[in-house]
mmCIF file of C-alpha atoms in Angstrom:
data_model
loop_
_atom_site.group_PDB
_atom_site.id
_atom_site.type_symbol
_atom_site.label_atom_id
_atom_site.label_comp_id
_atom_site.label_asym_id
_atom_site.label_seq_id
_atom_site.Cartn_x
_atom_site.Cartn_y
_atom_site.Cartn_z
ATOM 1 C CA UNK A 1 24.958 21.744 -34.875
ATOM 2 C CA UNK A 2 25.702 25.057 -32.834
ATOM 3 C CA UNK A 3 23.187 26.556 -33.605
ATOM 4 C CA UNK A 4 20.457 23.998 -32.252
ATOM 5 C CA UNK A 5 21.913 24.437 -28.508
ATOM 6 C CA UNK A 6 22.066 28.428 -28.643
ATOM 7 C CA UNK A 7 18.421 28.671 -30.032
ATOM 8 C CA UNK A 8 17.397 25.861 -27.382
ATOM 9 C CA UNK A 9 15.772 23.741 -29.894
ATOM 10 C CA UNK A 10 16.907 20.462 -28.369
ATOM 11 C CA UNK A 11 13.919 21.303 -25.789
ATOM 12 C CA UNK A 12 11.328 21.752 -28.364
ATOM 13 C CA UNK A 13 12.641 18.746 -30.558
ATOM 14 C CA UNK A 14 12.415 16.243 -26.874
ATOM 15 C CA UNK A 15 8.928 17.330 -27.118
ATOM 16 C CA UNK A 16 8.215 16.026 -30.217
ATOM 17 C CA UNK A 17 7.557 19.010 -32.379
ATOM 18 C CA UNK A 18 10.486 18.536 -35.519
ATOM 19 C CA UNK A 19 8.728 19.935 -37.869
ATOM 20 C CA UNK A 20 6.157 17.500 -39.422
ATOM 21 C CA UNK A 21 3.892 18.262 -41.850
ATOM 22 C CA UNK A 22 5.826 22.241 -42.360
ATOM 23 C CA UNK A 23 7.062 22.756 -46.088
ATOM 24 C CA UNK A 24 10.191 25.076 -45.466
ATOM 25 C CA UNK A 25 11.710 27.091 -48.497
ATOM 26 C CA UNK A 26 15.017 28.572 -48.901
ATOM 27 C CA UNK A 27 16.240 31.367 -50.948
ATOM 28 C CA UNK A 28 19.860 31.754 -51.663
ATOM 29 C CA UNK A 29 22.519 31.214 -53.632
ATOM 30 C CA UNK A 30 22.645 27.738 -55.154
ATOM 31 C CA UNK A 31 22.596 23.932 -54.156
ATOM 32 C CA UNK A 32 25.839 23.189 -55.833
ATOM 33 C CA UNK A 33 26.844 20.487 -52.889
ATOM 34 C CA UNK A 34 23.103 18.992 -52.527
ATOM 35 C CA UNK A 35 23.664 15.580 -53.682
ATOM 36 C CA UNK A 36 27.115 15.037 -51.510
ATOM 37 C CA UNK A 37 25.408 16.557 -48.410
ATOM 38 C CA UNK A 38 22.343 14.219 -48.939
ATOM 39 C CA UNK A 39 24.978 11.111 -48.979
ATOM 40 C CA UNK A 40 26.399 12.195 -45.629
ATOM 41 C CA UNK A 41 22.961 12.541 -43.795
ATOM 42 C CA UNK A 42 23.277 16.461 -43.668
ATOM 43 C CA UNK A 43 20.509 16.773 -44.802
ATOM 44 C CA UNK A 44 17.443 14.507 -45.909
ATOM 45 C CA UNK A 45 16.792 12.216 -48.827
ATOM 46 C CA UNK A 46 14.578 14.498 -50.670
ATOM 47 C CA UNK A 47 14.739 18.410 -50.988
ATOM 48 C CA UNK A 48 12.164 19.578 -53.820
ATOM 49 C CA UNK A 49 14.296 22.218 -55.767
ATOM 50 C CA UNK A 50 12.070 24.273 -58.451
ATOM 51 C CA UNK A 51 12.542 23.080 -61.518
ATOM 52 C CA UNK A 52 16.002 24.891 -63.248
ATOM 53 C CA UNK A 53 16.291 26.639 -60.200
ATOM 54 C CA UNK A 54 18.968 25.090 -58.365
ATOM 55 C CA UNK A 55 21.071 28.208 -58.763
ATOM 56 C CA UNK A 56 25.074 28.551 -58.334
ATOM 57 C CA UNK A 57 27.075 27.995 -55.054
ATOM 58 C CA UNK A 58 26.462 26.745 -51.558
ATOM 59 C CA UNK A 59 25.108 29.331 -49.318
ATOM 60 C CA UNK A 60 21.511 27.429 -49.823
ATOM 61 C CA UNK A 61 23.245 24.208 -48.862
ATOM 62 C CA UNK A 62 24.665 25.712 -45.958
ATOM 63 C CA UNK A 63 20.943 27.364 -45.153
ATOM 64 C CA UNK A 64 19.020 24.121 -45.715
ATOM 65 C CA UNK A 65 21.417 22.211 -43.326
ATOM 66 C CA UNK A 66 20.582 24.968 -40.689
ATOM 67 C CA UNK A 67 17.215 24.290 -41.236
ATOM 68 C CA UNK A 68 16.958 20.583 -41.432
ATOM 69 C CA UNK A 69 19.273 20.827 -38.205
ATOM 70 C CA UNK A 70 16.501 23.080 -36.240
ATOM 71 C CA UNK A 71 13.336 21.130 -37.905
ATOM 72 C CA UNK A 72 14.399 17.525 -38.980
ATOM 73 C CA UNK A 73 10.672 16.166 -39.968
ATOM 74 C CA UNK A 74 10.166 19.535 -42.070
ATOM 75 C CA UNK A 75 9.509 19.093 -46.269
ATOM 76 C CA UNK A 76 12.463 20.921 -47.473
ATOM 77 C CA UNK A 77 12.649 23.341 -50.597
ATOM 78 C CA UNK A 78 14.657 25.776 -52.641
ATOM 79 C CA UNK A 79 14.840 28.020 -55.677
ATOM 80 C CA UNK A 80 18.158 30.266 -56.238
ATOM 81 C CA UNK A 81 17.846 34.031 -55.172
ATOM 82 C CA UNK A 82 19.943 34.652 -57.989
ATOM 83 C CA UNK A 83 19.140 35.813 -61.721
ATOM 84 C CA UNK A 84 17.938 39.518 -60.954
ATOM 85 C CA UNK A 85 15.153 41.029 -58.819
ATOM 86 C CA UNK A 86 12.221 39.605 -61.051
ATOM 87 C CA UNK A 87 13.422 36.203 -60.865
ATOM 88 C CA UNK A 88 13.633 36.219 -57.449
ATOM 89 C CA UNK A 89 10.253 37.474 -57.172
ATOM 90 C CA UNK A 90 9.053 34.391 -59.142
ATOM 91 C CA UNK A 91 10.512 32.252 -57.527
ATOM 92 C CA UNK A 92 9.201 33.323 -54.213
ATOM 93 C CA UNK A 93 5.853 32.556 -55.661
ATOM 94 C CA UNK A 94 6.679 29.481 -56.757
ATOM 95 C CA UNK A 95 7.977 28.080 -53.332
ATOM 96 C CA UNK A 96 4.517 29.388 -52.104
ATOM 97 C CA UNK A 97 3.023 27.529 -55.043
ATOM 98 C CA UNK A 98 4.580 24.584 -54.067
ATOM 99 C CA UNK A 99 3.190 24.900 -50.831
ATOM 100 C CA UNK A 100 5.220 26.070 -48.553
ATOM 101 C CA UNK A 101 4.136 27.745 -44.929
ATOM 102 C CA UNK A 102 7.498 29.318 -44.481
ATOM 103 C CA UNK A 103 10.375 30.885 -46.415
ATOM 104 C CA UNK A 104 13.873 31.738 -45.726
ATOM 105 C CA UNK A 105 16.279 33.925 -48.036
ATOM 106 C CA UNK A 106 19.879 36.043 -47.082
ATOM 107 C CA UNK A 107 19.747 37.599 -50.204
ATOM 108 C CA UNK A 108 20.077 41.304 -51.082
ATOM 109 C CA UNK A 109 19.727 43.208 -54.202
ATOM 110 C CA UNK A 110 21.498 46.739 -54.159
ATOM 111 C CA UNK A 111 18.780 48.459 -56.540
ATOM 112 C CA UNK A 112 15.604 47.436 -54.527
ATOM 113 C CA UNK A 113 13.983 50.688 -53.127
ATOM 114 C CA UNK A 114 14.551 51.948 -50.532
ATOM 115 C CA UNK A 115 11.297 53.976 -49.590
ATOM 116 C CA UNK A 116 8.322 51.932 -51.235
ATOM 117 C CA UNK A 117 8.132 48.488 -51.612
ATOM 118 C CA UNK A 118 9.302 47.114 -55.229
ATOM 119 C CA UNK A 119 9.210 43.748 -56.986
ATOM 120 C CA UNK A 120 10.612 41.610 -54.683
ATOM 121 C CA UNK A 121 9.150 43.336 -51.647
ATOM 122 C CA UNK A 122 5.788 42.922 -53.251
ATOM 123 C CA UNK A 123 6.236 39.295 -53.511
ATOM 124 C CA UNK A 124 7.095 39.088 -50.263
ATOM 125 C CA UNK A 125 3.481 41.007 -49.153
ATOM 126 C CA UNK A 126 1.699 38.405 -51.923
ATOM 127 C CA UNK A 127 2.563 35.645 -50.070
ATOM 128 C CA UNK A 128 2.382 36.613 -46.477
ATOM 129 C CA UNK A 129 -1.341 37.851 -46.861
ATOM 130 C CA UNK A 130 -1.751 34.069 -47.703
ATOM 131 C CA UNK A 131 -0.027 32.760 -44.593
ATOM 132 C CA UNK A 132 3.335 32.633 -45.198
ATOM 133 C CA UNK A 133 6.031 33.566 -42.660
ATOM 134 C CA UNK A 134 8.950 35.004 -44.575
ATOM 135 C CA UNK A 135 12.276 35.207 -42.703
ATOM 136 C CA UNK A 136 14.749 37.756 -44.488
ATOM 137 C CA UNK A 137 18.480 38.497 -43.882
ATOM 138 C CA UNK A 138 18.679 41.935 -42.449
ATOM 139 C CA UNK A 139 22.162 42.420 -44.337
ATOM 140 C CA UNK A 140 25.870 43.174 -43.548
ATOM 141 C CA UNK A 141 26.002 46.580 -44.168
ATOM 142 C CA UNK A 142 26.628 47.654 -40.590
ATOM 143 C CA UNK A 143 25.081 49.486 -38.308
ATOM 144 C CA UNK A 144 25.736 52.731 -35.723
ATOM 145 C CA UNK A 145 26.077 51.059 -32.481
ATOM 146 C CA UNK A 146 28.599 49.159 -33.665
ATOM 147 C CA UNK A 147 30.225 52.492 -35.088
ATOM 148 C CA UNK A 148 30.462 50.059 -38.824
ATOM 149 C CA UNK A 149 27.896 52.191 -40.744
ATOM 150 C CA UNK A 150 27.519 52.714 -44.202
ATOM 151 C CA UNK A 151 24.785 54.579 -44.131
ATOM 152 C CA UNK A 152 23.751 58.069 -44.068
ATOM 153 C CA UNK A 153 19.854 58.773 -43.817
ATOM 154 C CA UNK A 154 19.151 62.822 -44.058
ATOM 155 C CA UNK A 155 16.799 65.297 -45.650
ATOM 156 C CA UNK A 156 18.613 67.281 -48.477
ATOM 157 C CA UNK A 157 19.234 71.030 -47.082
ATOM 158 C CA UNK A 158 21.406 73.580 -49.161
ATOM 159 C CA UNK A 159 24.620 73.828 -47.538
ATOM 160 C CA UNK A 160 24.747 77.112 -49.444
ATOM 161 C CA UNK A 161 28.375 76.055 -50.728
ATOM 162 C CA UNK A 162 30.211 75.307 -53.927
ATOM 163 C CA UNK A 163 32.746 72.928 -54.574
ATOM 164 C CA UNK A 164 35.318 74.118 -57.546
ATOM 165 C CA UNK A 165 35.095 70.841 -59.942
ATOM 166 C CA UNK A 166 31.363 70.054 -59.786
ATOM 167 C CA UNK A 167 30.718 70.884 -63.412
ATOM 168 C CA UNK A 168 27.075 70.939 -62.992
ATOM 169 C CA UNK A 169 25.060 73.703 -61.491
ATOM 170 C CA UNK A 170 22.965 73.058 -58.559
ATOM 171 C CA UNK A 171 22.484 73.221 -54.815
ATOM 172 C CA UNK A 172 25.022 70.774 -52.822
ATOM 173 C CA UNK A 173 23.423 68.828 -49.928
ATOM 174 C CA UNK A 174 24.568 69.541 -45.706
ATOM 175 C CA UNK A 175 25.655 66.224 -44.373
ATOM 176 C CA UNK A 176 25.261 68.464 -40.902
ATOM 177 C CA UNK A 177 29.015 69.362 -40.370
ATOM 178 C CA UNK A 178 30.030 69.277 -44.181
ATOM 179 C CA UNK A 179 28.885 69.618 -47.490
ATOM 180 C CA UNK A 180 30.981 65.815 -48.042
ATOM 181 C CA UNK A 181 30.816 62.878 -46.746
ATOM 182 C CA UNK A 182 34.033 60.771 -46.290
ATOM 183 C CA UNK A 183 34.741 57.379 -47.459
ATOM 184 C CA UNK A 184 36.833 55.628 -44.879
ATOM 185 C CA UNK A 185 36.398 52.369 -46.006
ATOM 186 C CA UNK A 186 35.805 51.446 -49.699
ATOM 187 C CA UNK A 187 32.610 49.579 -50.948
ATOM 188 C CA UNK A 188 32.986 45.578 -51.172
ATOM 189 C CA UNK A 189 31.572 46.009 -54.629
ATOM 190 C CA UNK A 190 32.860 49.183 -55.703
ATOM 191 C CA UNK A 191 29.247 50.592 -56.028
ATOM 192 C CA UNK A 192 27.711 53.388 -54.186
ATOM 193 C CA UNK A 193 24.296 54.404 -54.413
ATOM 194 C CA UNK A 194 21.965 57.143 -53.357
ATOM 195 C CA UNK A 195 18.284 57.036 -53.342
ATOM 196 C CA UNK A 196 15.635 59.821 -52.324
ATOM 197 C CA UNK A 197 11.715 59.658 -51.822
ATOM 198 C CA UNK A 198 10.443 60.216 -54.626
ATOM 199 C CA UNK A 199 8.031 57.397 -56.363
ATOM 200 C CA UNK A 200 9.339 54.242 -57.868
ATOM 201 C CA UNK A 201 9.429 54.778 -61.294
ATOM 202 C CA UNK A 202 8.234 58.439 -61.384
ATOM 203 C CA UNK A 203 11.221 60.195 -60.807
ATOM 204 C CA UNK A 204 10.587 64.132 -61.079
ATOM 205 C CA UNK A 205 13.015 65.420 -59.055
ATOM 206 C CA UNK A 206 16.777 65.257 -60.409
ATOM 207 C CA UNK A 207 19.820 64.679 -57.558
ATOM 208 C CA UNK A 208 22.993 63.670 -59.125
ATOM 209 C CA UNK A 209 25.749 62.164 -56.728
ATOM 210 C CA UNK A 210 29.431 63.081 -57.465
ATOM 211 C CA UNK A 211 32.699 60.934 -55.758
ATOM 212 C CA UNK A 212 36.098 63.651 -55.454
ATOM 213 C CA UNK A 213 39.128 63.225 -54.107
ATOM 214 C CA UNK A 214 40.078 63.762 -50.632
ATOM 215 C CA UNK A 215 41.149 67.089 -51.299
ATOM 216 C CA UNK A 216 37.900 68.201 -53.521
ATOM 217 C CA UNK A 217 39.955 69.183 -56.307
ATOM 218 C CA UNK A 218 39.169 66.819 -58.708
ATOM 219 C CA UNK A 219 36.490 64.633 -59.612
ATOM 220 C CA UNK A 220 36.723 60.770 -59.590
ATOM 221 C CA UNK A 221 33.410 59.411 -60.775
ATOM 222 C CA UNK A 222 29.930 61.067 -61.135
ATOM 223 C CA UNK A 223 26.493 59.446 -62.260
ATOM 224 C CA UNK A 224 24.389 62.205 -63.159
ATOM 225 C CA UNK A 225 21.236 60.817 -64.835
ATOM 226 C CA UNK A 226 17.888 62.651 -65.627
ATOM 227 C CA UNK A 227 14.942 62.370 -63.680
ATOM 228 C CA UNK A 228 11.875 63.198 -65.395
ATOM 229 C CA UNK A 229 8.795 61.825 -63.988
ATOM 230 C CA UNK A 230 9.390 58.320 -65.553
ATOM 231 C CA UNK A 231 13.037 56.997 -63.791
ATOM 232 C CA UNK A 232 13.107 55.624 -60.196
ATOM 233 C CA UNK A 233 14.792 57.787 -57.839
ATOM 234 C CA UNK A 234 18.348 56.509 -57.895
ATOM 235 C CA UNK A 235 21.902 57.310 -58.750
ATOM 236 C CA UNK A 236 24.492 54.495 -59.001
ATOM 237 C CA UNK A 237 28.409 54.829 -59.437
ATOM 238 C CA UNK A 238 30.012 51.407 -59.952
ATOM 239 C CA UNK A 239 34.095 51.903 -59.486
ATOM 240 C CA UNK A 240 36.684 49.365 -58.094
ATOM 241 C CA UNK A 241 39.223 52.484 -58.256
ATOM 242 C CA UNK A 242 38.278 55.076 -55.751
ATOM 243 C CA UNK A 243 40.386 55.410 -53.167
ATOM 244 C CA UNK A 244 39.621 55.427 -48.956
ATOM 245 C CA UNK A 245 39.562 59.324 -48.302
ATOM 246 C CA UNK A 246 37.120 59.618 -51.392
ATOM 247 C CA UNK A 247 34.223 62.504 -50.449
ATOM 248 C CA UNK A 248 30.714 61.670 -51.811
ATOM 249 C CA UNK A 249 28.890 65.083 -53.005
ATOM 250 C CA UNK A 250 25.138 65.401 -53.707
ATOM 251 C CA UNK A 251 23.974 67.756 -55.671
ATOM 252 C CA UNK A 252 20.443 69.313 -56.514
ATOM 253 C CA UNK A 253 21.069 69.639 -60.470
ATOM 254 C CA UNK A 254 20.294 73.345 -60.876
ATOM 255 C CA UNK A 255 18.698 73.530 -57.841
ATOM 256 C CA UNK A 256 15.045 72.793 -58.834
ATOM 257 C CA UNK A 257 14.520 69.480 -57.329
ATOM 258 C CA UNK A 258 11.888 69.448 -54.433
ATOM 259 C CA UNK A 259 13.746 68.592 -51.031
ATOM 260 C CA UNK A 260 13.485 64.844 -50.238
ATOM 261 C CA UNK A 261 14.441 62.487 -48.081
ATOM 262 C CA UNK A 262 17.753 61.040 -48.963
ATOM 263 C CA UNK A 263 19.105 57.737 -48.725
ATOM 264 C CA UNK A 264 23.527 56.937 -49.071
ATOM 265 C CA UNK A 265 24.570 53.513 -49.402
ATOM 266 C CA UNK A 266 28.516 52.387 -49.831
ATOM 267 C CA UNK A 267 27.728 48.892 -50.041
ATOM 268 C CA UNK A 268 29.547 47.933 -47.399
ATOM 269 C CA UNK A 269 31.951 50.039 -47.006
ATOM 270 C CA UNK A 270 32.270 52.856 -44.285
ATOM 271 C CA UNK A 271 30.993 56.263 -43.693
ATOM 272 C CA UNK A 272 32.847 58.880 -41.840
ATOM 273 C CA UNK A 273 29.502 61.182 -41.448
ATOM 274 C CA UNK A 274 26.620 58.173 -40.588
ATOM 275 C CA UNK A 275 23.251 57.247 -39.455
ATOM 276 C CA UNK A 276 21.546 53.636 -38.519
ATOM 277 C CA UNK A 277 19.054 52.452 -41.544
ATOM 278 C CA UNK A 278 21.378 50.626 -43.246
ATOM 279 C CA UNK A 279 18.357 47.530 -43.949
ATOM 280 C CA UNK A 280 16.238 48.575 -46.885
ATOM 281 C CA UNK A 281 14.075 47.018 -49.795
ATOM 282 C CA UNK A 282 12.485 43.091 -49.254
ATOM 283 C CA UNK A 283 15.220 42.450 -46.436
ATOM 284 C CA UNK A 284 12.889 45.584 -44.358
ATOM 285 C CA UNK A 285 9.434 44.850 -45.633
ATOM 286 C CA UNK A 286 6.636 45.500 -43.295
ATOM 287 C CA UNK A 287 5.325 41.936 -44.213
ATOM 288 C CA UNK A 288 9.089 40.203 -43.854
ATOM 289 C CA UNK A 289 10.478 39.396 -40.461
ATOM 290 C CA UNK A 290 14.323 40.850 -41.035
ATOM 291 C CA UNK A 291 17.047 38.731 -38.764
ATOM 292 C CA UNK A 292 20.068 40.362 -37.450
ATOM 293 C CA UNK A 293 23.442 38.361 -36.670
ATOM 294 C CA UNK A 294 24.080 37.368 -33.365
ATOM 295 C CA UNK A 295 27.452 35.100 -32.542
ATOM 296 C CA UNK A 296 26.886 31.771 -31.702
ATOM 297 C CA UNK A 297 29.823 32.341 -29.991
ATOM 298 C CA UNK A 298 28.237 34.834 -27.489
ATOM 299 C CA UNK A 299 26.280 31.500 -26.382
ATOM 300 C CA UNK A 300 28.943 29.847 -24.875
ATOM 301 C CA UNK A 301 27.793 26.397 -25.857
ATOM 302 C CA UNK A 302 24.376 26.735 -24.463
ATOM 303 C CA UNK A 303 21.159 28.908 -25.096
ATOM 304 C CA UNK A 304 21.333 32.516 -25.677
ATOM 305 C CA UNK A 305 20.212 34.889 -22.368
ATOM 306 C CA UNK A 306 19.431 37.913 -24.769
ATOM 307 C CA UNK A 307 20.492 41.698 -24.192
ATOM 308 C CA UNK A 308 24.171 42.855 -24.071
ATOM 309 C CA UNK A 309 24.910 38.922 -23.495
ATOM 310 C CA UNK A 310 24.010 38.473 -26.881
ATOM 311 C CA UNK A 311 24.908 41.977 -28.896
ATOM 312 C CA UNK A 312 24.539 41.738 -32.851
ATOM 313 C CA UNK A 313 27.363 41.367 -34.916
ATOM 314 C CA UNK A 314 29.280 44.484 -35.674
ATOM 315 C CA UNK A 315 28.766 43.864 -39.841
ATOM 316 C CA UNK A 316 24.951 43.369 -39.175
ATOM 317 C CA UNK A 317 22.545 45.717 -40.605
ATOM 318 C CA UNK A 318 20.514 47.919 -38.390
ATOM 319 C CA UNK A 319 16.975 50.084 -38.672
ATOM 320 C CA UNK A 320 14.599 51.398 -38.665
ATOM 321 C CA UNK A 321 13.234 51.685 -42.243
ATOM 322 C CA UNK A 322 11.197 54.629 -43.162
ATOM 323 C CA UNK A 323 8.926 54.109 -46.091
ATOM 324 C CA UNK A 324 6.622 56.800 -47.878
ATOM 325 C CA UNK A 325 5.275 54.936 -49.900
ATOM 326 C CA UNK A 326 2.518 52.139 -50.519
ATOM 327 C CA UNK A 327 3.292 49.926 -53.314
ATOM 328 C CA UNK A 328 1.206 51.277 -55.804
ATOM 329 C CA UNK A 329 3.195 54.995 -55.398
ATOM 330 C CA UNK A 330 1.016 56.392 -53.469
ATOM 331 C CA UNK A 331 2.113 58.906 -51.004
ATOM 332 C CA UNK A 332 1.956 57.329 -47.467
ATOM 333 C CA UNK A 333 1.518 61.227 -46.246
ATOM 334 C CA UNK A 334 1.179 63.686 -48.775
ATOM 335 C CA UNK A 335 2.854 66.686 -49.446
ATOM 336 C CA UNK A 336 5.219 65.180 -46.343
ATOM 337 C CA UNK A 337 8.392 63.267 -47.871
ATOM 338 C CA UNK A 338 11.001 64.285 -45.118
ATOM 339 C CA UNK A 339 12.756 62.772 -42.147
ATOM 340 C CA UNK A 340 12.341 65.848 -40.381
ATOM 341 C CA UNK A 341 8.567 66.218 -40.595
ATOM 342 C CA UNK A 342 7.869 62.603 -39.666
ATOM 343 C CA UNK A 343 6.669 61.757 -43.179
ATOM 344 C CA UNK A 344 5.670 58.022 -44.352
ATOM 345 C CA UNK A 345 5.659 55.565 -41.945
ATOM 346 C CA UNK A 346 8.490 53.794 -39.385
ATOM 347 C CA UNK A 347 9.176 50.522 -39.489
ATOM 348 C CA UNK A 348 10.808 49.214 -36.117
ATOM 349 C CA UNK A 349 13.102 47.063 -37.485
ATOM 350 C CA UNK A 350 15.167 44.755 -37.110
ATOM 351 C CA UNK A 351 13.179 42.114 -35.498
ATOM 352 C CA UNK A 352 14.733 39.338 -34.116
ATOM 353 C CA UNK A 353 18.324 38.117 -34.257
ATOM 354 C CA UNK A 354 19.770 34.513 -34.735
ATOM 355 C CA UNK A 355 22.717 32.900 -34.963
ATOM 356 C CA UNK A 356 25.420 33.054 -37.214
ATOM 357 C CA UNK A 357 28.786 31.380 -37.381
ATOM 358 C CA UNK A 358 27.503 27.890 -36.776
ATOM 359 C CA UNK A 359 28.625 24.931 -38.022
ATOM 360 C CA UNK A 360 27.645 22.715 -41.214
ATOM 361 C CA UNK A 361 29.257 20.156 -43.643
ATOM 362 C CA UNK A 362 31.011 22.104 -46.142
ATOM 363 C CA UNK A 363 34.115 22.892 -46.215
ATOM 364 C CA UNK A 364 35.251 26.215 -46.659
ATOM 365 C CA UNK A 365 34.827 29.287 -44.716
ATOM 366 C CA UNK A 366 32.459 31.767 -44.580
ATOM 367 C CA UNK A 367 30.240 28.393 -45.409
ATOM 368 C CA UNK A 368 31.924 26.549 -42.455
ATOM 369 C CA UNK A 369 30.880 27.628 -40.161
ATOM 370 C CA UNK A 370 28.304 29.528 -41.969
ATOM 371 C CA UNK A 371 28.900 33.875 -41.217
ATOM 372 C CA UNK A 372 26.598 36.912 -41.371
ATOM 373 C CA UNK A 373 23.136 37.058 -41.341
ATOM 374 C CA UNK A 374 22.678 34.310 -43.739
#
């Protein structure tokens, strides 16, 4: 495999050191091609997958191969990533439970905070204060050297403008040079999402996030939802129907909300007005080590050099990750929730890259080879 040469692990592996005695787990996906890959040597006789959590698809397949390719001797393990942000809490303990040292996962949940660490973030801190090394996909939501952002990271200020078809009242947010912010390329999903620092799950100030044409005469989908002291600080428009061109408005509903540090998210589409931070929730954590994308390509068949030999993929997410929150709620700095003030705390992510489009045995693309920072 690709991947073995451009990480060097052939040198390690001469050594001796394959892995024995290390119980690796994978998040991801599903195992849907286990059994066939097992019968072609891909990967070993026996992977322990948590009971009814085998999941749906191959990405873990495709992950476990990687692994088994970089750490033959290893105990390998899985669980699915899929079923919800709870689940995939549980099962991270349970792949602890069952022993494993370290844990892999390229999976990303759209409604994990962004500022304060949440349920599967919190899992992640459980068990890495026992030991654990947790690898996590930074995401491939793009990032601002690459000029691929979908991100804007900002402090709400009053532009001190209106905009005709808003038909709430309120204050509407300065993106620096407008009081919009362009969508040049759509979302993947058709969601976009804003988030501000506020407290997970106590909510008191209310933003409300509008999408208008390209013109800002009419309004093409809105999510205006109360915040009062018991939501979590998010607004989230799902739509497969707005066009590139769309402008994203935020708006302070009635202007009473507290100025906070705001967080956009197209969901991988683009941004015309954008910032880096694009890796947020478990994929960030303080506790996680979060893995950028970087072309096995750019190896050229042997060992990567590092540096501008080696840049990150364009689609790979980028940091930092400001947080102002612990867990619990509890303001990191109080009375300071802004960019501009240096409130919370920076985390200098991403960490490390690794490779991506190497190969493995299934058979269809993006699986073969294997792309993004899965």
């Amino acid at each position: 495999m690709n991947g073995v040469q451009a990480h060097a692990a052939e040198i390690v592996q001469a050594k001796g050191y394959l892995g024995a005695g290390v119980k690796i787990g994978v998040l991801s996906n599903g195992v849907n091609s286990l059994a066939s890959e097992q019968s072609a040597g891909r990967l070993p006789p026996t992977v322990t997958v948590i009971s009814g959590q085998q999941g749906s698809g191959d990405e873990g397949t495709a992950m476990l191969e990687i692994v088994y390719s970089m750490a033959p001797s290893a105990q390998l393990y899985f669980a699915t990533g899929n079923g919800g942000d709870a689940q995939m809490a549980t099962n991270t303990i349970a792949l602890y439970s069952a022993g494993c040292q370290i844990i892999v996962d390229d999976v990303t949940y759209f409604d994990e905070a962004v500022f304060q660490d949440s349920t599967i973030a919190q899992a992640v801190n459980t068990v890495t204060a026992s030991g654990v090394l947790y690898f996590s996909s930074a995401q491939n939501s793009g990032n601002l050297d690459s000029h691929t952002s979908r991100t804007w990271e900002g402090d709400f200020v009053n532009s001190g403008t209106s905009i005709g078809p808003i038909p709430v009242s309120g204050t509407i947010n300065s993106f620096g040079t407008a009081n919009n912010d362009a969508i040049t390329t759509v979302s993947s999903s058709g969601e976009y999402i804003i988030q501000w620092s506020d407290p997970w799950g106590a909510s008191c100030n209310d933003y409300d996030v509008f999408i208008l044409n390209s013109t800002l005469t009419a309004v093409l989908a809105a999510m205006t939802n109360p915040q009062t002291c018991t939501q979590n600080p998010i607004e989230s428009l799902a739509s497969s129907s707005i066009p590139a061109g769309s402008r994203i408005v935020i708006v302070n509903y009635q202007g009473n909300a507290a100025p906070r540090a705001i967080h956009v998210d197209t969901e991988r589409g683009q941004l015309s007005i954008n910032t880096f931070g694009a890796t947020f929730g478990h994929n960030a954590a303080a506790a996680a080590i979060t893995v950028a994308a970087d072309s096995v390509a750019s190896a050229g068949g042997g060992a990567f050099t590092g540096g501008t030999a080696n840049p990150p993929e364009s689609f790979s997410s980028d940091g930092p990750r400001k947080i102002f929150y612990s867990p619990s709620g509890s303001p990191i700095t109080p009375n300071n929730l802004l960019f501009s003030t240096n409130g919370g705390t920076t985390l200098p992510k991403v960490d490390i890259t690794a490779a991506d489009g190497v190969t493995t045995g299934l058979t269809s693309c993006p699986l073969n080879p294997l792309s993004g920072t899965s």
